[in-house]
XYZ file of C-alpha atoms in Angstrom:
711
model
C -34.987 -126.376 -174.307
C -33.882 -122.982 -175.589
C -33.556 -120.299 -172.626
C -35.867 -117.574 -172.741
C -34.242 -114.367 -173.490
C -33.465 -111.688 -170.920
C -36.448 -109.730 -170.134
C -36.012 -105.739 -169.329
C -36.267 -106.365 -165.928
C -33.700 -109.263 -165.384
C -30.076 -108.416 -163.712
C -28.352 -109.118 -167.275
C -30.627 -106.450 -169.165
C -29.954 -103.881 -166.545
C -25.944 -104.303 -166.685
C -26.246 -104.060 -170.472
C -28.181 -100.770 -170.161
C -26.124 -99.290 -167.469
C -22.859 -100.095 -169.666
C -24.545 -98.752 -172.891
C -25.187 -95.712 -170.748
C -21.996 -95.359 -169.290
C -20.274 -95.691 -173.057
C -22.269 -92.959 -174.254
C -21.603 -90.587 -171.456
C -17.786 -91.689 -171.744
C -17.958 -90.656 -175.556
C -19.743 -87.310 -175.211
C -18.530 -86.265 -171.904
C -16.992 -82.434 -172.282
C -14.449 -83.317 -169.703
C -11.325 -85.487 -170.546
C -11.767 -89.081 -169.203
C -9.112 -91.853 -169.285
C -9.434 -95.475 -167.783
C -5.760 -96.422 -166.375
C -4.596 -99.903 -165.124
C -2.624 -100.183 -161.861
C 0.758 -99.264 -163.503
C -0.559 -95.881 -164.769
C -1.048 -96.874 -168.486
C -3.959 -95.501 -170.525
C -6.306 -98.164 -171.308
C -9.070 -96.119 -172.589
C -9.387 -92.462 -173.332
C -12.486 -90.548 -174.375
C -12.359 -87.970 -177.355
C -12.440 -84.913 -175.020
C -9.275 -86.105 -173.535
C -7.557 -86.539 -176.698
C -8.848 -82.981 -177.903
C -7.756 -81.411 -174.673
C -4.345 -82.640 -174.542
C -3.548 -82.808 -178.409
C -3.100 -86.607 -178.847
C -4.541 -89.158 -181.225
C -5.807 -92.437 -179.885
C -2.827 -94.791 -180.980
C -0.531 -92.066 -179.561
C -1.805 -92.697 -175.898
C -2.924 -96.331 -175.384
C -0.426 -98.271 -173.383
C 1.525 -95.115 -172.364
C 1.993 -93.969 -168.728
C -0.164 -91.140 -168.217
C 2.218 -88.725 -166.394
C 4.967 -89.362 -169.289
C 2.723 -87.833 -171.844
C 0.955 -84.868 -169.733
C 3.175 -84.302 -166.821
C 6.169 -81.688 -166.906
C 9.305 -82.893 -165.171
C 9.008 -80.082 -162.464
C 5.719 -81.437 -161.472
C 6.254 -85.379 -161.512
C 6.888 -85.743 -157.892
C 3.522 -84.242 -157.437
C 1.806 -86.523 -160.185
C 3.492 -89.565 -158.883
C 1.985 -88.789 -155.179
C -1.552 -88.267 -156.792
C -1.285 -91.604 -158.551
C -0.119 -93.135 -155.396
C -3.029 -92.167 -153.296
C -5.301 -93.242 -156.037
C -4.193 -96.501 -156.241
C -4.345 -97.002 -152.821
C -8.231 -96.849 -153.172
C -8.319 -93.201 -152.336
C -10.712 -90.631 -154.214
C -8.555 -87.571 -154.897
C -9.204 -84.225 -156.342
C -6.502 -81.514 -157.118
C -5.824 -78.495 -159.498
C -2.770 -78.968 -161.620
C -0.749 -77.616 -164.296
C -0.186 -80.066 -167.268
C 1.494 -80.263 -170.674
C -0.217 -80.665 -174.185
C 1.360 -82.638 -176.857
C 2.712 -79.150 -178.536
C 4.392 -78.426 -175.073
C 1.878 -75.606 -174.120
C 0.567 -75.522 -170.431
C -3.345 -75.894 -169.331
C -4.371 -76.001 -165.934
C -6.701 -78.905 -165.154
C -9.014 -79.983 -162.202
C -8.430 -83.871 -161.844
C -10.616 -85.999 -160.060
C -9.301 -89.851 -159.706
C -11.613 -92.756 -158.661
C -10.587 -96.493 -158.075
C -12.129 -99.101 -160.375
C -12.877 -101.827 -157.997
C -13.772 -105.755 -159.256
C -14.497 -108.037 -156.572
C -13.042 -105.662 -153.829
C -10.088 -105.879 -155.682
C -8.563 -102.437 -157.424
C -7.873 -103.194 -161.093
C -7.304 -99.454 -162.236
C -8.381 -95.971 -162.154
C -10.922 -93.397 -163.885
C -9.441 -89.961 -164.080
C -11.459 -87.154 -165.260
C -9.522 -83.935 -166.330
C -11.486 -80.630 -166.530
C -9.805 -77.742 -168.303
C -9.933 -74.635 -165.776
C -7.120 -72.610 -167.941
C -9.603 -69.491 -168.093
C -10.478 -69.522 -164.713
C -7.012 -69.843 -163.344
C -6.067 -66.803 -165.701
C -8.850 -64.929 -164.599
C -7.671 -65.561 -160.730
C -4.065 -64.631 -161.595
C -5.284 -61.541 -163.277
C -6.949 -60.637 -160.271
C -4.209 -61.490 -158.041
C -1.946 -59.171 -160.109
C -4.466 -56.349 -160.364
C -5.043 -56.533 -156.343
C -0.898 -56.655 -156.008
C -0.667 -53.456 -158.659
C -3.544 -51.774 -156.715
C -2.008 -52.344 -153.420
C 1.455 -51.188 -154.791
C -0.083 -48.037 -156.050
C -1.960 -47.340 -153.200
C 0.673 -47.639 -150.906
C 3.112 -45.441 -152.816
C 0.490 -42.491 -153.484
C -0.480 -42.145 -149.943
C -4.069 -43.371 -150.811
C -6.013 -45.537 -148.436
C -9.089 -47.592 -149.692
C -11.902 -48.766 -147.441
C -14.603 -51.374 -147.511
C -17.164 -50.626 -144.657
C -19.712 -53.418 -143.908
C -22.845 -51.820 -142.893
C -24.111 -55.043 -141.301
C -20.761 -56.123 -139.137
C -19.601 -52.662 -138.616
C -16.052 -53.726 -139.693
C -13.958 -51.772 -141.995
C -11.300 -53.247 -143.933
C -8.227 -50.940 -145.124
C -6.119 -51.180 -147.963
C -3.224 -48.817 -149.334
C -1.284 -46.803 -147.193
C -3.135 -47.209 -144.103
C 0.009 -47.917 -141.971
C 2.061 -44.837 -143.097
C -1.255 -42.377 -143.259
C -2.879 -43.401 -139.751
C 0.346 -44.247 -138.037
C -0.294 -47.902 -137.251
C 2.583 -50.266 -136.578
C 3.529 -52.666 -139.244
C 2.063 -55.439 -137.404
C -1.053 -53.628 -136.745
C -4.386 -54.713 -138.241
C -5.752 -53.618 -141.345
C -8.969 -53.828 -139.826
C -11.429 -52.299 -137.325
C -14.994 -51.353 -136.372
C -16.597 -48.263 -137.093
C -16.609 -47.406 -133.846
C -12.811 -47.064 -133.551
C -12.540 -45.043 -136.661
C -15.186 -42.346 -134.935
C -12.701 -42.448 -132.009
C -10.006 -40.907 -134.550
C -12.234 -38.237 -135.826
C -11.195 -34.635 -134.497
C -13.842 -33.728 -131.745
C -14.862 -30.461 -133.702
C -15.560 -32.837 -136.846
C -17.055 -36.177 -135.184
C -20.792 -35.109 -135.064
C -20.872 -33.769 -138.465
C -19.429 -36.591 -139.884
C -20.995 -39.148 -138.178
C -24.365 -37.427 -138.890
C -23.436 -37.183 -142.644
C -22.870 -40.911 -142.882
C -25.896 -41.923 -141.147
C -27.897 -39.391 -143.732
C -26.180 -40.827 -146.581
C -26.460 -44.477 -145.460
C -30.247 -43.909 -145.694
C -30.485 -42.214 -148.906
C -27.979 -44.341 -150.613
C -26.085 -40.729 -151.709
C -22.433 -41.002 -152.386
C -20.596 -40.187 -149.204
C -18.111 -37.095 -149.600
C -16.581 -34.971 -146.546
C -13.357 -33.549 -145.365
C -12.064 -33.745 -141.916
C -9.400 -34.397 -139.413
C -8.206 -37.450 -138.486
C -5.960 -38.349 -135.657
C -2.674 -40.393 -136.464
C -0.277 -40.993 -133.225
C -0.963 -38.847 -129.848
C -2.839 -35.889 -130.695
C -1.319 -35.560 -134.236
C -4.083 -34.823 -136.670
C -4.031 -35.174 -140.651
C -6.540 -33.608 -142.803
C -8.255 -36.265 -145.052
C -10.865 -36.135 -147.817
C -13.371 -39.090 -147.802
C -15.063 -40.354 -150.995
C -17.560 -43.586 -150.699
C -20.384 -44.987 -152.472
C -22.421 -47.547 -151.345
C -23.245 -50.982 -152.864
C -26.796 -52.233 -152.596
C -28.462 -55.815 -152.164
C -31.299 -56.771 -154.547
C -34.177 -55.123 -152.566
C -32.148 -51.657 -152.982
C -30.910 -51.611 -149.425
C -27.214 -50.367 -148.967
C -24.885 -52.963 -147.540
C -21.377 -51.802 -148.023
C -19.599 -48.613 -148.333
C -16.522 -48.653 -150.687
C -14.384 -45.575 -150.753
C -11.174 -43.662 -150.684
C -9.284 -41.699 -147.938
C -6.683 -39.254 -149.212
C -4.312 -37.368 -147.130
C -4.838 -33.825 -148.093
C -2.969 -31.999 -145.033
C -0.371 -30.431 -147.403
C -2.899 -29.058 -149.761
C -5.167 -27.604 -146.737
C -1.927 -26.023 -145.437
C -1.328 -24.558 -148.457
C -4.929 -23.078 -148.766
C -4.794 -21.908 -145.380
C -1.569 -20.050 -146.226
C -3.082 -18.542 -149.425
C -6.226 -17.571 -147.703
C -4.126 -15.701 -144.988
C -2.054 -14.205 -147.568
C -5.230 -12.956 -149.350
C -6.586 -10.841 -146.268
C -3.006 -10.278 -144.252
C 0.190 -8.111 -145.123
C 2.948 -10.452 -145.606
C 5.632 -8.230 -143.940
C 3.947 -7.087 -140.742
C 1.419 -9.806 -140.381
C -1.225 -7.143 -140.098
C -4.673 -6.991 -142.134
C -4.218 -5.847 -145.600
C -5.950 -3.211 -147.780
C -8.353 -5.838 -149.350
C -9.193 -6.951 -145.713
C -9.562 -3.150 -144.297
C -11.775 -2.324 -147.222
C -13.945 -5.232 -146.172
C -14.498 -4.530 -142.632
C -14.843 -0.560 -143.282
C -17.764 -1.377 -145.812
C -19.240 -3.658 -143.520
C -19.437 -1.357 -140.641
C -20.597 1.687 -142.978
C -23.521 -0.357 -143.790
C -24.256 -1.073 -140.229
C -23.536 2.394 -139.158
C -26.235 3.420 -142.199
C -28.956 1.409 -140.374
C -28.360 1.442 -136.957
C -26.449 5.146 -136.494
C -23.799 3.782 -134.816
C -20.467 5.897 -135.367
C -16.837 4.356 -135.864
C -13.707 6.212 -136.788
C -11.243 5.522 -139.281
C -7.369 6.633 -138.577
C -4.908 7.028 -141.317
C -1.298 6.942 -140.337
C 1.481 7.895 -142.310
C 5.471 7.502 -140.731
C 7.256 10.898 -140.924
C 10.631 9.482 -141.067
C 10.358 6.148 -142.968
C 11.809 7.503 -146.009
C 15.152 8.864 -144.060
C 15.424 5.208 -142.712
C 15.016 3.584 -146.195
C 17.109 5.653 -148.051
C 20.023 5.879 -145.304
C 19.813 2.011 -144.450
C 18.228 0.318 -147.200
C 14.865 -1.623 -147.937
C 15.847 -4.413 -145.421
C 16.098 -1.441 -142.711
C 12.888 -0.086 -143.732
C 11.038 -3.236 -143.498
C 12.325 -4.265 -140.101
C 11.105 -0.539 -138.779
C 7.673 -1.388 -140.118
C 7.636 -4.692 -138.293
C 8.682 -2.852 -135.331
C 6.394 -0.033 -135.498
C 3.391 -2.438 -136.514
C 3.852 -4.451 -133.176
C 4.011 -1.181 -131.000
C 0.765 0.403 -132.411
C -0.805 -3.411 -132.273
C -0.329 -2.968 -128.453
C -2.609 -0.251 -128.195
C -5.397 -1.787 -130.302
C -8.408 -3.372 -128.684
C -9.672 -6.812 -129.810
C -12.515 -5.500 -131.733
C -10.936 -3.017 -133.480
C -8.858 -3.679 -136.967
C -5.145 -2.316 -137.506
C -3.933 -2.965 -141.330
C -1.040 -2.114 -143.385
C -2.445 -0.183 -146.408
C 1.019 0.009 -148.346
C 4.397 1.609 -147.955
C 4.641 3.196 -144.538
C 0.865 3.821 -144.396
C -1.509 2.180 -141.805
C -5.343 2.081 -141.166
C -6.918 1.683 -137.962
C -10.882 1.144 -137.759
C -12.171 2.017 -133.999
C -15.460 0.120 -133.702
C -18.127 2.214 -131.890
C -15.909 4.964 -131.345
C -16.781 8.585 -132.339
C -13.929 11.005 -133.457
C -13.533 12.646 -129.914
C -12.732 9.144 -128.523
C -10.499 8.075 -131.645
C -8.573 11.347 -130.959
C -7.267 10.003 -127.631
C -6.334 6.796 -129.321
C -4.451 8.906 -131.906
C -2.351 10.692 -128.980
C -1.702 7.656 -127.328
C -0.199 5.964 -130.707
C 1.811 9.344 -131.444
C 3.138 9.171 -127.868
C 3.788 5.586 -128.435
C 5.841 6.188 -131.804
C 7.604 9.287 -129.925
C 9.028 7.333 -127.352
C 10.510 4.768 -129.602
C 13.849 4.376 -131.121
C 15.012 2.430 -134.125
C 18.346 0.957 -133.931
C 19.956 -0.477 -137.011
C 23.822 -0.915 -137.142
C 25.412 2.158 -135.982
C 22.277 4.272 -136.865
C 19.657 5.210 -134.337
C 16.510 6.752 -135.340
C 13.589 8.716 -133.715
C 10.519 8.126 -135.537
C 7.122 10.515 -136.296
C 3.888 9.673 -137.343
C 0.976 11.887 -138.945
C -2.617 10.803 -138.090
C -5.702 11.555 -140.161
C -9.150 10.778 -138.418
C -12.467 10.647 -140.185
C -16.000 9.711 -138.858
C -17.309 6.413 -140.247
C -20.974 6.964 -140.483
C -22.134 5.447 -143.803
C -22.243 8.762 -145.612
C -19.214 7.843 -147.408
C -17.826 5.198 -149.123
C -14.339 3.301 -148.778
C -12.604 5.393 -151.342
C -13.802 8.639 -150.431
C -13.135 7.878 -146.640
C -9.694 7.074 -147.362
C -9.292 9.941 -149.250
C -10.705 12.376 -146.797
C -8.421 10.322 -143.943
C -5.598 11.088 -146.387
C -6.185 14.696 -146.603
C -6.580 14.956 -142.918
C -3.331 13.283 -142.523
C -1.496 15.444 -144.967
C -2.946 18.337 -143.087
C -1.551 16.950 -139.852
C 2.041 17.077 -141.676
C 1.507 20.563 -142.871
C 0.883 21.765 -139.737
C 4.294 20.276 -138.305
C 4.038 16.364 -138.478
C 4.115 14.051 -135.691
C 0.243 15.075 -134.697
C -3.188 14.204 -135.681
C -5.924 16.054 -137.519
C -9.784 15.519 -137.726
C -11.418 15.915 -140.956
C -14.411 17.887 -141.328
C -16.534 18.547 -144.333
C -15.688 21.951 -144.501
C -11.983 21.025 -144.988
C -12.719 18.631 -148.076
C -13.688 20.895 -150.896
C -10.652 23.413 -150.384
C -8.065 20.753 -149.661
C -9.251 18.519 -152.592
C -9.166 21.686 -154.903
C -5.960 22.733 -153.517
C -4.055 19.305 -154.034
C -5.883 18.615 -157.493
C -4.368 22.034 -158.696
C -0.847 21.287 -157.226
C -0.637 17.855 -158.866
C -2.061 18.803 -162.172
C 0.282 22.045 -162.402
C 3.217 19.980 -161.232
C 2.896 17.081 -163.698
C 1.809 19.243 -166.702
C 4.749 21.482 -166.037
C 7.385 18.357 -165.824
C 6.021 17.298 -169.283
C 6.173 20.579 -170.945
C 9.763 21.455 -169.301
C 11.017 17.985 -170.313
C 11.621 16.935 -166.466
C 10.793 13.363 -167.086
C 13.377 10.652 -168.175
C 13.556 6.938 -168.392
C 15.424 4.698 -166.406
C 16.232 0.830 -166.863
C 16.694 -1.809 -164.425
C 17.831 -5.235 -165.794
C 15.711 -8.313 -165.436
C 17.816 -11.517 -165.116
C 16.919 -15.135 -166.311
C 18.019 -17.276 -163.483
C 17.393 -20.623 -165.509
C 19.555 -19.535 -168.417
C 22.933 -18.682 -166.627
C 21.912 -15.138 -166.714
C 22.924 -14.807 -170.426
C 19.416 -13.767 -171.237
C 17.645 -10.742 -169.858
C 15.194 -8.288 -170.131
C 14.994 -4.461 -168.860
C 12.157 -2.663 -166.818
C 11.749 0.843 -168.193
C 11.049 2.907 -164.943
C 9.463 6.766 -165.094
C 11.330 9.375 -163.206
C 10.796 13.011 -162.508
C 12.991 16.002 -161.854
C 12.234 19.190 -159.887
C 13.402 22.468 -161.136
C 16.845 22.120 -158.950
C 17.407 18.939 -161.045
C 16.841 16.613 -158.185
C 14.934 13.442 -158.766
C 11.673 12.971 -157.165
C 10.863 9.467 -155.702
C 8.110 7.707 -157.988
C 5.560 7.406 -155.249
C 5.512 11.384 -154.724
C 4.057 12.050 -158.111
C 2.357 8.870 -159.378
C -0.219 8.625 -156.902
C -1.073 12.354 -157.661
C -1.103 11.790 -161.409
C -3.619 9.100 -161.177
C -5.755 10.588 -158.660
C -6.133 13.824 -160.830
C -6.571 12.240 -164.213
C -2.794 12.820 -165.580
C -1.667 9.096 -165.580
C -2.845 8.450 -168.970
C -1.120 11.240 -170.462
C 2.183 10.159 -168.607
C 1.731 6.396 -169.753
C 1.519 7.674 -173.489
C 4.736 9.846 -173.070
C 6.355 6.581 -171.637
C 5.143 4.238 -174.308
C 6.068 6.898 -177.135
C 9.519 7.644 -175.904
C 10.402 3.976 -175.296
C 9.588 2.676 -178.323
C 11.110 5.556 -180.162
C 14.534 4.792 -178.230
C 14.422 1.128 -178.847
C 13.632 1.596 -182.533
C 16.547 4.089 -182.644
C 19.067 1.590 -180.834
C 18.072 -1.308 -182.948
C 18.437 0.768 -186.364
C 21.955 2.287 -185.085
C 23.097 -0.995 -183.850
C 21.663 -3.328 -186.632
C 20.072 -5.383 -183.792
C 17.948 -8.520 -184.646
C 15.559 -10.205 -182.561
C 17.512 -13.108 -181.665
C 19.508 -12.381 -178.473
C 18.277 -8.858 -178.114
C 16.760 -7.810 -174.569
C 13.271 -7.445 -174.121
C 11.712 -4.419 -172.406
C 8.962 -4.155 -169.882
C 6.856 -0.912 -169.619
C 4.426 -0.214 -166.539
C 1.099 1.052 -167.153
C -1.477 2.288 -165.093
C -4.996 0.675 -164.692
C -6.606 3.972 -165.510
C -4.748 4.142 -168.804
C -5.439 0.411 -169.559
C -9.252 1.476 -169.080
C -8.956 3.878 -172.224
C -10.341 2.176 -175.159
C -8.090 4.042 -177.560
C -5.051 3.210 -175.658
C -4.768 -0.505 -177.528
C -4.684 1.123 -180.912
C -2.335 3.862 -179.571
C 0.079 0.908 -178.699
C -0.188 -0.956 -181.955
C 0.187 2.173 -184.170
C 3.539 3.258 -182.109
C 4.905 -0.186 -182.350
C 4.596 -0.288 -185.859
C 5.653 3.123 -186.399
C 9.032 3.022 -184.895
C 9.632 -0.476 -186.252
C 10.002 -2.280 -183.070
C 9.645 -6.132 -182.805
C 6.731 -6.496 -180.661
C 7.621 -9.791 -179.167
C 10.350 -7.518 -177.089
C 7.806 -5.433 -175.635
C 5.955 -6.439 -172.536
C 3.409 -4.115 -170.473
C 3.234 -4.366 -166.573
C -0.133 -3.559 -164.767
C -0.545 -3.987 -161.027
C -2.481 -7.276 -159.665
C -4.948 -4.666 -157.819
C -5.354 -2.523 -161.218
C -5.962 -5.652 -163.510
C -8.858 -6.710 -160.705
C -10.292 -3.399 -160.697
C -10.360 -2.719 -164.165
C -10.924 -6.465 -165.131
C -12.839 -6.062 -168.307
C -10.716 -3.207 -169.862
C -7.433 -5.139 -168.707
C -8.647 -8.233 -170.483
C -9.456 -6.352 -173.776
C -5.854 -4.385 -173.738
C -3.937 -7.652 -172.972
C -5.856 -9.619 -176.012
C -5.251 -6.537 -178.072
C -1.536 -6.141 -177.768
C -0.875 -9.965 -177.288
C -2.566 -10.386 -180.882
C 0.332 -8.261 -182.574
C 2.973 -10.058 -180.457
C 3.491 -8.383 -177.331
C 3.757 -9.636 -173.929
C 1.970 -8.724 -170.529
C 3.050 -8.811 -167.156
C 1.014 -9.087 -163.971
C 2.714 -6.901 -161.314
C 2.667 -6.915 -157.519
C 1.018 -10.416 -157.318
C 0.865 -11.885 -153.776
C 0.028 -8.235 -152.406
C -3.095 -9.510 -151.030
C -5.860 -7.798 -153.318
C -6.909 -10.641 -155.368
C -7.705 -14.114 -155.888
C -5.770 -17.043 -157.609
C -8.835 -17.624 -159.466
C -8.302 -14.212 -161.668
C -5.037 -16.113 -163.088
C -7.378 -18.447 -165.282
C -9.475 -15.272 -166.770
C -6.168 -12.871 -167.185
C -4.223 -13.779 -170.620
C -0.750 -13.092 -169.187
C 2.734 -14.164 -169.966
C 4.863 -13.264 -166.705
C 3.871 -12.987 -162.926
C 6.015 -10.589 -161.120
C 6.140 -11.299 -157.207
C 5.079 -8.311 -154.685
C 8.268 -6.946 -153.247
C 7.292 -7.282 -149.821
C 7.365 -11.014 -150.205
C 10.995 -11.155 -151.516
C 12.293 -8.964 -148.931
C 11.566 -11.244 -146.098
C 12.214 -14.605 -148.029
C 15.600 -15.631 -146.623
C 14.474 -15.239 -142.912
C 10.756 -15.981 -143.150
C 9.286 -19.497 -143.500
C 5.811 -17.880 -144.100
C 7.048 -15.784 -147.076
C 9.165 -18.731 -148.360
C 5.554 -20.914 -148.274
C 3.731 -18.246 -150.246
C 6.200 -17.781 -152.840
C 6.597 -21.445 -153.405
C 2.842 -21.834 -153.617
C 2.496 -18.839 -155.846
C 5.321 -20.745 -158.079
C 3.662 -24.088 -158.139
C 0.423 -22.424 -159.201
C 2.157 -20.358 -162.142
C 4.119 -23.255 -163.190
C 0.886 -25.208 -163.503
C -0.359 -22.380 -165.712
C 2.896 -22.328 -167.544
C 3.451 -18.703 -166.449
C 7.270 -17.651 -165.454
C 7.674 -15.776 -162.525
C 9.764 -12.719 -161.826
C 11.034 -11.495 -158.500
C 11.758 -8.148 -157.707
C 13.730 -6.039 -154.962
C 16.338 -8.806 -154.854
C 18.952 -7.220 -152.702
C 20.968 -10.173 -150.999
C 22.505 -13.217 -152.000
C 20.528 -15.114 -149.530
C 17.378 -14.104 -151.235
C 18.760 -15.137 -154.673
C 19.699 -18.374 -153.038
C 16.057 -19.065 -152.092
C 14.874 -17.913 -155.268
C 16.902 -20.614 -157.067
C 15.980 -23.471 -154.829
C 12.427 -22.556 -155.333
C 12.782 -22.535 -159.262
C 11.840 -18.690 -159.689
C 12.614 -18.010 -163.637
C 13.609 -14.348 -163.261
C 14.857 -11.693 -160.901
C 15.721 -8.056 -160.813
C 17.024 -5.742 -157.710
C 20.088 -3.898 -156.674
C 22.033 -6.927 -155.896
C 21.764 -7.929 -159.894
C 21.738 -4.194 -161.179
C 20.824 -0.838 -160.077
C 18.446 1.360 -162.125
C 20.229 3.653 -164.469
C 19.450 6.431 -166.744
C 18.271 5.050 -170.069
C 16.651 8.182 -171.842
C 17.510 11.592 -170.741
C 15.476 14.158 -172.968
C 17.543 16.990 -174.722
C 18.205 19.725 -172.871
C 17.872 18.085 -169.101
C 20.834 17.307 -167.400
C 20.844 15.589 -164.070
C 22.390 17.651 -161.561
C 21.627 15.609 -158.225
C 21.200 12.282 -157.096
C 17.891 10.510 -156.387
C 16.502 11.546 -152.954
C 15.260 7.966 -152.675
C 16.513 4.387 -153.167
C 13.507 3.174 -154.504
C 13.563 1.622 -157.588
């Protein structure tokens, strides 16, 4: 009797179907699969295994698997894995293995014991290629380490704020910036962050965070954060929200940057913009703002205020006898003495040189006169001591009512005239300006100034002096010269520039003077070059001062270009100086003139920078080649941390714009050392070279020395 064939539901049929299914899975599986005996020898290997490790089937059958794919350095771990699998343990491990060509791959290994009749006869091992995943993890770990290294060394913090838990995770320089101990945690909750906020900033910052959390907008704010004890730093906080699928914010990722140093520089620059570097008083710019503001209020309300214009009577004597350092110290001491008499609501300012302004709020001229008397008495009782010298100082004061009828320029002019009236009456007194004084004094002053300047030109009493400008970065071998205008009276005595330049500017003769200087200076340079056979290489350059009024003359640029060509002067050796205040006041005309002369090769210098009349922002709009620091900053450089910080800040800005700095009034080795330490490129002053006659017109012989040591 022939046995019936197995039906599809018989046990033999099911086993055969399962075997067929296993064989198919074995052959088409994307993972490498091997069957090992109890000695770790390969009994069977699927195509994926052969392809993964680069072997043919006859190269692997009967071979111990660890000899084929395990490098010697990993043999101990591989044997331990085999031992566990042969002890009927299901194993799983990620490991590094070798292909037939010696290249490494990363695999995930699954080992399952093969049991027959409860006896282990071998191991099924599955090898899954995870090289791409491992490489990605390594790359991520490397980028995290690199990110940590960069943030640690740049002083930047990165945070991850979980809105649900309220926990902030920090990375970067969190310990150094926030002053945490090395063992301190990099994680704390939002309340601890809020506690570290400066009390004046806390409400604003917390409100902004709550507001941006609701809106999902980026978070950007600057605030003060406590480090250790009561020490606060300024930080800039920038963050962006991550959202879930419904669009709700879940995390805030951001950076915290320590901007304490930047804030200090900004505060120093802001202070310098409105304060006099020498005395610490308000400067002319701040004074003008206050006067204009009170003037507008006075016009609307009828309130009256009083402006005092004060000029020291013996300042030039001190300056000429003892030098600029003594003059600076006198100004500081006088400022302190006057400031003691000023009410908190009033404003005392240094307007320039030895001139001061005082704005008395809600004070008529009669009350202002009593204040003037107190100031005169205080200055009279003061004695200035410098080395072996002892000086009695006087002060003349002009008063003018601030009722909104005059603008700042006219107010200052009126107060100036009243001050000079006090000087004419014997000095060391005050004079109240009245409308009936104005026309008479204005006409008298105008006629005197015009007549004197015009006569000096006609009588050849103007001459040019020169002061050397030294290149501090080139062993002082390269240099230039500043051309200085000097005037002599009919006795042959030099008159200080301040006594005729202001009058020439005020009464319309400065353009004529500047043209005289340019014409004679270029003629002199051309003649010197022709007679000496000078070439441009190694030849000195020359800087010529110009008034803002002259720069505003639309035809002056063409005059300069024509004169340069006519005298056959190399334009690259010519530089034109204009003060910071003049460049800002005549900004449009200054830019036009600068572009005209620079187009032909001449250079341009911004003079008296740092006097407080302008903003650093103007540097971007002015096409200039040099910046000359205001002399008042340089005088105090050796002994004032404030002046040193201002000069360094200006140097940093100038260096970023690739504009070299020139320091004037360098009179001591200590100041020169400070300039070298900061990296200032050029310097001039009595320490390096005293101004000397450079061009004396024919027929004019100097007979007396200068009455002023001013350069």
